[in-house]
Short mmCIF file of C-alpha atoms in Angstrom, two decimals:
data_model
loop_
_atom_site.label_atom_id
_atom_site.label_comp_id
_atom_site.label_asym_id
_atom_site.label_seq_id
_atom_site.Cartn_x
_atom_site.Cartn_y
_atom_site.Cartn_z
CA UNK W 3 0.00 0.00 0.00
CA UNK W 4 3.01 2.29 -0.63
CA UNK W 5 0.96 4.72 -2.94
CA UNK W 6 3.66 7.63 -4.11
CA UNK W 7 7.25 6.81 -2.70
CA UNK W 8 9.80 9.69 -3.96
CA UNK W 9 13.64 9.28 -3.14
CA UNK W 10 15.84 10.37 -1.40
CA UNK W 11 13.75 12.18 1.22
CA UNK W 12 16.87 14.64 2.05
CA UNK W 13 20.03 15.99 -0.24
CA UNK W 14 22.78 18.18 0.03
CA UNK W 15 24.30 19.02 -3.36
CA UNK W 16 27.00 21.45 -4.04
CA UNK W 17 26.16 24.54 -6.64
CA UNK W 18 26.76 23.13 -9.99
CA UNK W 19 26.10 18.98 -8.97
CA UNK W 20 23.50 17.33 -10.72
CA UNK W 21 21.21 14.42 -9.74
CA UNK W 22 17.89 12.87 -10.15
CA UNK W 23 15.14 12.82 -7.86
CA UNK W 24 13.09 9.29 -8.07
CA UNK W 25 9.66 8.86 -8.14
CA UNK W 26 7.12 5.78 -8.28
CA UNK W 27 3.71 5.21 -7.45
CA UNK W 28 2.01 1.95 -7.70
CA UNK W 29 -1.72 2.82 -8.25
CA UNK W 30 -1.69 2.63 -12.05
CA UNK W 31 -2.16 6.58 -12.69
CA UNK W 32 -1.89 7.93 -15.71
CA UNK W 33 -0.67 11.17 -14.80
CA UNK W 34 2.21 11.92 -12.77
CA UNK W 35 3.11 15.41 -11.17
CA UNK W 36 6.59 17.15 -10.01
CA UNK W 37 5.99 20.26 -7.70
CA UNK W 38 8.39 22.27 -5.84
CA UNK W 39 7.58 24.31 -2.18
CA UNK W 40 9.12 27.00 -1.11
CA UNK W 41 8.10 29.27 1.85
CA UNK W 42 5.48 32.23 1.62
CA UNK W 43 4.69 30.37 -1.91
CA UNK W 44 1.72 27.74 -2.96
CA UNK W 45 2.93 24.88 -4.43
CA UNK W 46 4.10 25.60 -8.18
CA UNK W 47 3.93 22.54 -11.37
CA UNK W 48 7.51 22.37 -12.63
CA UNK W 49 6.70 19.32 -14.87
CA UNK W 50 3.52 16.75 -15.45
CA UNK W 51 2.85 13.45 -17.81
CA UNK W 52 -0.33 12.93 -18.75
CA UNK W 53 0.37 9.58 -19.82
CA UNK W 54 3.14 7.37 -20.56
CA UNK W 55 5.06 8.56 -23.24
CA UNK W 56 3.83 12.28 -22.64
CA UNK W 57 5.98 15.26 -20.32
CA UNK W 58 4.93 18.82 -20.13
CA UNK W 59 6.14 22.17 -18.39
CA UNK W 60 4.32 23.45 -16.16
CA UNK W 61 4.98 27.08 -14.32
CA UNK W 62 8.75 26.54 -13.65
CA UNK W 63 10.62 24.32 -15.67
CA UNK W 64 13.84 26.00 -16.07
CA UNK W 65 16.68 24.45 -14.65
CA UNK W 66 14.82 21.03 -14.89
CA UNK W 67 14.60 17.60 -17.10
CA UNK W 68 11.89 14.56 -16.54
CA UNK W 69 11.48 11.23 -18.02
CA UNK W 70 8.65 9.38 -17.93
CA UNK W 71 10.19 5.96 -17.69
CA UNK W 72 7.45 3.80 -17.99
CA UNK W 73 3.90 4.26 -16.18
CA UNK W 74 5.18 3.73 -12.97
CA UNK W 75 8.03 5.80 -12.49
CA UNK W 76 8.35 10.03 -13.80
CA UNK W 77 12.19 11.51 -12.74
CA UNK W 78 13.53 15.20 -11.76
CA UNK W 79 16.70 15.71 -13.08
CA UNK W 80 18.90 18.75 -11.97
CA UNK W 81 21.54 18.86 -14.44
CA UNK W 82 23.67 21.84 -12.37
CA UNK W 83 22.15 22.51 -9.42
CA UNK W 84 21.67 26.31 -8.33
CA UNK W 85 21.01 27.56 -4.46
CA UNK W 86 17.72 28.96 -6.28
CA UNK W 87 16.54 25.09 -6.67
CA UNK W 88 16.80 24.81 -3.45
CA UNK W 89 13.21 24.04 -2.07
CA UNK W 90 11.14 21.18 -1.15
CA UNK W 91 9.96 18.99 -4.22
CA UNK W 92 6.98 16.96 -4.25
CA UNK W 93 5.43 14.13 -6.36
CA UNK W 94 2.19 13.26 -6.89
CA UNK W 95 -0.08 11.41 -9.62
CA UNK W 96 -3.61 10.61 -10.48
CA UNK W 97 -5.61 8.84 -12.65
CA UNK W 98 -6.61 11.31 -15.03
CA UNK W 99 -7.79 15.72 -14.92
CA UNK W 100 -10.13 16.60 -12.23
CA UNK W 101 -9.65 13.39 -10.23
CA UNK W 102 -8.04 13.31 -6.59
CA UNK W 103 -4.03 13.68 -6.95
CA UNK W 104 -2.07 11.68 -4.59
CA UNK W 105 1.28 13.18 -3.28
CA UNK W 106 4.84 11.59 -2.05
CA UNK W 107 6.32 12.21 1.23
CA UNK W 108 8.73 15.17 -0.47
CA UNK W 109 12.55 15.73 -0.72
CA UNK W 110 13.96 18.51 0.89
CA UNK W 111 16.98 19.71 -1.12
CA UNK W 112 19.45 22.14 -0.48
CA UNK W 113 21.73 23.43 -2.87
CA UNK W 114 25.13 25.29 -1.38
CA UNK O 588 -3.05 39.13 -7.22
CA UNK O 589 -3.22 35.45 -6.24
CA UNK O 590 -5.43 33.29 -8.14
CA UNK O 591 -6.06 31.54 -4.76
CA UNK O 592 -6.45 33.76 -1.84
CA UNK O 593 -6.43 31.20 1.94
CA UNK O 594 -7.59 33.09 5.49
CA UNK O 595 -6.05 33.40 8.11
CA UNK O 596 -2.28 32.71 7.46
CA UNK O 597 -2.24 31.23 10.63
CA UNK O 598 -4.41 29.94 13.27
CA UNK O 599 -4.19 29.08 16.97
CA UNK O 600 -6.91 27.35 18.45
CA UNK O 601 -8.07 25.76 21.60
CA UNK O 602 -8.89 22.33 22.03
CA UNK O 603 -12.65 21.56 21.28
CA UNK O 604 -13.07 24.75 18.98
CA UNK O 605 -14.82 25.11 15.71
CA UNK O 606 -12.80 25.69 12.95
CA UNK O 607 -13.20 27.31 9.71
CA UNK O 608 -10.55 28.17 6.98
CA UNK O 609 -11.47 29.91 3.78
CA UNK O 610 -10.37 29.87 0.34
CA UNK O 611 -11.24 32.20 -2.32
CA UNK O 612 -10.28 32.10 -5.82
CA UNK O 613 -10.69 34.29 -8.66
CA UNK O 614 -10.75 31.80 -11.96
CA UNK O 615 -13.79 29.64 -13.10
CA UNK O 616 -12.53 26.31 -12.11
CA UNK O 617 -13.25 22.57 -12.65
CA UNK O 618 -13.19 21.27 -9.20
CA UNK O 619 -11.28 22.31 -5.64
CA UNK O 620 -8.90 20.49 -3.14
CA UNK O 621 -8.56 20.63 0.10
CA UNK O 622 -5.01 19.14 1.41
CA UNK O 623 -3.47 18.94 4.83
CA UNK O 624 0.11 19.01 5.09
CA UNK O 625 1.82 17.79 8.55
CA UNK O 626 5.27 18.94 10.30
CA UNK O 627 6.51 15.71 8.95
CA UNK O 628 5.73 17.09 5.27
CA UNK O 629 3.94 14.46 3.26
CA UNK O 630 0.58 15.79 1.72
CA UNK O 631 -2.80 14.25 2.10
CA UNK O 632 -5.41 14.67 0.07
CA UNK O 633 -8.79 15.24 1.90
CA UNK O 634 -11.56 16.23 -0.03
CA UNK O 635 -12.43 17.11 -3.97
CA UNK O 636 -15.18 19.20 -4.50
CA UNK O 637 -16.83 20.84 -7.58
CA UNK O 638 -20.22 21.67 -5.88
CA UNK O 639 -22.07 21.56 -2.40
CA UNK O 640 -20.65 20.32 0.32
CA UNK O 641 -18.77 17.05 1.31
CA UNK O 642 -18.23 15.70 4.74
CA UNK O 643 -15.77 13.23 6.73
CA UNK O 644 -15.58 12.38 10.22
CA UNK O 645 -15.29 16.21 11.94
CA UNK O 646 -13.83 17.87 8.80
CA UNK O 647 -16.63 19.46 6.05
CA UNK O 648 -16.18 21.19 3.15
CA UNK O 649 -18.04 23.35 1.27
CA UNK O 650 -18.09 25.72 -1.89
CA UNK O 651 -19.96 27.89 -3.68
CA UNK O 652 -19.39 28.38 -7.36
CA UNK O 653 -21.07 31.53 -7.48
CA UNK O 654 -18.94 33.58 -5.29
CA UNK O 655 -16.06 31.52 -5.93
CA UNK O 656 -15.53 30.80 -1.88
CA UNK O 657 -14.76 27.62 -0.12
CA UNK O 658 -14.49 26.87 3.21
CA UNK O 659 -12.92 24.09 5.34
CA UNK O 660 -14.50 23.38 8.69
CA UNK O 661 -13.06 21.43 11.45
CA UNK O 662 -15.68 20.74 14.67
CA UNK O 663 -14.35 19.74 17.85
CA UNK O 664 -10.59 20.29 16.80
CA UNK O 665 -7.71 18.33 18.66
CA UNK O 666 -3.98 19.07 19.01
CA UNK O 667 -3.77 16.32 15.91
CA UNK O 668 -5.45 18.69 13.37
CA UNK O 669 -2.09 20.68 13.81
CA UNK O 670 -1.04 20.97 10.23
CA UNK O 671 -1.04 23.46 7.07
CA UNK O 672 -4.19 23.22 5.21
CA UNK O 673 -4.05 24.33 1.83
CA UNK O 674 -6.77 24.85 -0.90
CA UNK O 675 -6.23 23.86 -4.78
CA UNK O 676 -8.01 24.52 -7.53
CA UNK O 677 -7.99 23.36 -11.23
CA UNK O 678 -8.41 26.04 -13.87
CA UNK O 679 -10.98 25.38 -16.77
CA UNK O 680 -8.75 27.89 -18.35
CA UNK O 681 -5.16 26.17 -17.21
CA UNK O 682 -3.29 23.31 -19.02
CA UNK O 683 -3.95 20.19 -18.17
CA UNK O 684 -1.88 19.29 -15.33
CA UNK O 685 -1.83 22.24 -13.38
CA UNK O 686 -3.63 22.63 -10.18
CA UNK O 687 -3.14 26.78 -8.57
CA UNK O 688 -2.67 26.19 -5.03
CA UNK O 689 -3.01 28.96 -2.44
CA UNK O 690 -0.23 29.71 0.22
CA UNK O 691 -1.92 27.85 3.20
CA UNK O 692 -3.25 28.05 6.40
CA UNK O 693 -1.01 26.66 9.41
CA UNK O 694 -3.38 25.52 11.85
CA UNK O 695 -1.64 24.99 15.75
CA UNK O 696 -4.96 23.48 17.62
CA UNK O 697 -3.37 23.28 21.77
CA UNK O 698 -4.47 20.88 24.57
#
C-alpha cells in the first residue's frame, strides 16, 4: 500500500552537482506530477505526464529535465544545481484531470 | 493578485473549537482540493469538491461556485489537526496538469 514513494527524502548538493530525484507510485495513474515548495509560496507545477510517453512544463521548468520511464516511475533531473533550486519537491499522480491527486512524502533539497 | 487567496495565514486554536478556513479564488474552475500538510511534510489529500458540500468524520467542506468561496470546517478540533491546510483549484482555463494552489493556512490546535 506504498501509494507515491519519492527518493531520497533529504540531499545536500554542491552549486553546480547534478542528480535525479526518483519517483514511483504503484496505483496505475496515468498522470504523474513534479511540484516544488518553497516558503510564503503555494505549491508551483515544474513538470507533469499525462500519460506514458507524454511530459509537459508546467509554471517553472527552467533548470529542470523529466522522463517518464514507464507508467510507474516520472524523474527530476537537476543537471547543475543552483542555491535557487533549493526548495522542497513533491510528487504526486492521479488517474486522469479533475480526479483526486495523490502526493509523495517530499525531498527537501538544499543546494550550497 | 493570487489566483487563490487562503484566510487566516495562521491559526491558533483551543482544544474543542470550531474551525473554519477559507479559500477564495478568482478563476472559473473545474473542481477544488482541500489538502493537509503535517510537520513531517507528506501531503494528504482530503476532499475534492466541484459543488455543495462534502463531509468526513469532523472535517466538512463546502463551496460555492457563485462567489467563488470555499471553506474548510473542522468541529471539535484536537492538538492532531495541527497541520497546514491548503486549498487547490484546477483552472478550466489552465493546461492540463496544473492545479493553482493557495499559500496555506497553518493551523496549531493546543491541549
Amino acid at each position: 500500500n506504498a501509494g507515491v514513494t519519492q527518493t531520497p527524502k533529504f540531499q545536500v548538493l554542491k552549486t553546480g552537482q547534478s542528480m535525479t530525484l526518483q519517483c514511483a507510485q504503484d496505483m496505475n495513474h496515468n498522470s504523474m506530477y513534479w511540484y516544488r515548495q518553497d516558503p510564503g509560496m503555494g505549491l508551483r507545477l515544474i513538470y507533469y505526464s499525462a500519460s506514458e510517453g507524454t511530459t509537459d512544463k508546467g509554471e517553472v521548468p527552467n533548470g529542470y529535465n523529466v522522463s517518464r520511464l514507464n507508467k510507474r516511475e516520472f524523474s527530476l533531473r537537476l543537471e547543475s544545481a543552483a542555491p535557487s533550486q533549493t526548495s522542497v519537491y513533491f510528487c504526486a499522480s492521479s488517474a486522469g484531470q479533475g480526479v483526486e491527486a495523490f502526493f509523495g512524502q517530499g525531498t527537501r533539497l538544499t543546494v550550497v | 493578485k493570487n489566483e487563490v487567496e487562503q484566510s487566516p495565514q495562521n491559526l491558533t486554536a483551543q482544544e474543542g473549537e470550531f474551525i473554519t478556513i477559507n479559500c477564495s479564488y478568482s478563476v472559473g474552475i473545474s473542481a477544488l482540493h482541500w489538502l493537509q500538510q503535517h510537520p513531517g511534510g507528506g501531503i494528504v489529500s482530503l476532499f475534492m469538491l466541484s459543488s455543495g458540500k462534502k463531509k468526513h468524520g469532523r472535517l466538512i467542506a463546502t463551496i460555492n461556485i457563485q462567489e467563488k468561496h470555499s471553506s474548510l470546517h473542522i468541529t471539535a478540533s484536537h492538538p492532531r489537526d495541527s497541520a497546514v491546510y491548503i486549498c487547490a483549484v484546477r483552472s478550466v482555463a489552465g493546461s492540463q496538469g496544473n492545479l493553482i494552489f493557495g499559500k496555506g493556512t497553518k493551523l496549531s490546535v493546543k491541549p
